[in-house]
Amino acid sequence: MHIVLDDTAMTAAGQGNVLASRLIHRAHAEPGWFLYAPACALVEADRARPGTAEHLAALPGITVLDLDLSAALALARRETWAAAHSQFAAQPTPDRPDGAIIATTAPKRWEGDPVRVLDLNI
């Protein structure tokens, strides 16, 4: 299971969202669970809730995704860098042929986009 945390999911994790916490636990404890934090989304989450980036980057079950050239070129297609990097990270790759699911607390943000969404609202 490959899951990309968008900036809203990262902020929610820092505020004790139960579903976000479960994802983090699974990524750390269960084989086959992978959790990704796109760098641009991490920056936005830290702006919304200072300390979020440092905390999430320190967790062993989360892989921070750098902003490489391909991701940078995709940024122009979205309104925010956080959304663009999250959407780019969720696209299929050789390692993730089915792509990844975007975990979010703002599922309406992703309506009309070619991504699968996991709503973290309880």
XYZ file of C-alpha atoms in Angstrom:
122
model
C 0.000 0.000 0.000
C 1.521 3.295 -1.126
C 0.101 6.460 0.419
C 1.102 10.085 -0.121
C 0.324 12.520 2.677
C -0.774 15.906 1.399
C -0.186 19.027 3.496
C -3.597 18.752 5.189
C -2.919 15.149 6.223
C 0.462 16.124 7.646
C -1.087 18.938 9.669
C -3.822 16.596 10.872
C -1.232 14.035 11.963
C 0.419 16.699 14.088
C -2.926 17.491 15.667
C -3.604 13.891 16.672
C -5.863 12.740 13.819
C -6.532 9.067 14.578
C -6.593 7.903 10.961
C -3.347 9.714 10.125
C -1.738 8.179 13.214
C -2.848 4.714 12.114
C -1.267 5.225 8.700
C 2.000 6.290 10.299
C 1.948 3.261 12.607
C 1.244 0.859 9.736
C 4.016 2.322 7.591
C 6.416 1.776 10.470
C 5.212 -1.623 11.675
C 3.715 -3.523 8.732
C 5.571 -4.780 5.662
C 4.145 -3.543 2.378
C 2.905 -0.208 3.763
C 4.708 2.863 2.439
C 4.024 6.453 3.451
C 5.419 9.409 1.506
C 5.779 13.075 2.415
C 6.427 15.273 -0.638
C 8.848 18.043 0.345
C 6.632 20.868 -0.948
C 3.641 19.582 1.020
C 5.877 19.231 4.069
C 6.812 22.914 3.803
C 3.147 23.978 3.596
C 2.222 21.772 6.549
C 5.023 23.331 8.576
C 3.814 26.814 7.673
C 0.334 25.912 8.901
C 1.614 24.176 12.023
C 5.244 24.934 12.912
C 7.243 21.880 13.916
C 5.288 19.496 11.679
C 8.086 19.057 9.124
C 10.751 18.215 11.673
C 8.452 15.799 13.486
C 7.282 13.917 10.390
C 10.731 13.783 8.814
C 12.047 12.120 11.970
C 9.516 9.272 11.862
C 11.014 6.005 10.571
C 7.956 4.970 8.540
C 7.815 8.104 6.380
C 9.863 8.715 3.242
C 10.377 12.373 2.372
C 10.268 12.859 -1.401
C 12.699 15.429 -2.750
C 11.750 17.973 -5.364
C 13.548 16.626 -8.421
C 13.403 18.030 -11.947
C 10.356 15.989 -13.007
C 8.431 17.110 -9.931
C 9.512 20.728 -10.410
C 8.211 20.729 -13.975
C 4.847 19.387 -12.744
C 4.440 22.252 -10.233
C 3.280 24.727 -12.850
C 0.132 22.694 -13.456
C -1.373 23.215 -9.993
C -2.419 26.166 -7.885
C -0.085 25.321 -5.008
C 3.281 23.621 -4.828
C 1.992 21.328 -2.079
C -0.873 19.996 -4.203
C 1.325 19.726 -7.287
C 4.038 17.744 -5.537
C 1.475 15.482 -3.852
C -0.274 14.770 -7.140
C 3.037 14.152 -8.886
C 4.108 11.757 -6.109
C 0.875 9.782 -6.457
C 1.387 9.088 -10.168
C 2.427 5.595 -11.281
C 6.160 4.855 -11.363
C 8.151 1.690 -12.059
C 8.261 1.102 -8.267
C 4.541 1.873 -7.884
C 2.837 0.772 -11.122
C -0.610 1.479 -9.660
C 0.453 4.825 -8.261
C -0.328 5.882 -4.717
C -3.342 7.062 -2.778
C -3.408 10.640 -1.481
C -4.372 10.885 2.184
C -6.076 14.209 2.924
C -8.497 16.036 5.178
C -9.595 18.151 2.203
C -10.935 15.593 -0.301
C -12.825 18.219 -2.317
C -9.456 19.724 -3.273
C -8.831 16.590 -5.346
C -12.206 16.373 -7.128
C -11.709 16.086 -10.863
C -8.055 15.102 -10.536
C -6.830 11.692 -11.717
C -5.870 10.517 -8.212
C -7.264 8.139 -5.625
C -8.075 9.796 -2.305
C -8.263 8.578 1.274
C -10.388 10.926 3.377
C -8.907 11.249 6.876
C -11.926 13.017 8.318
C -13.667 11.082 11.055
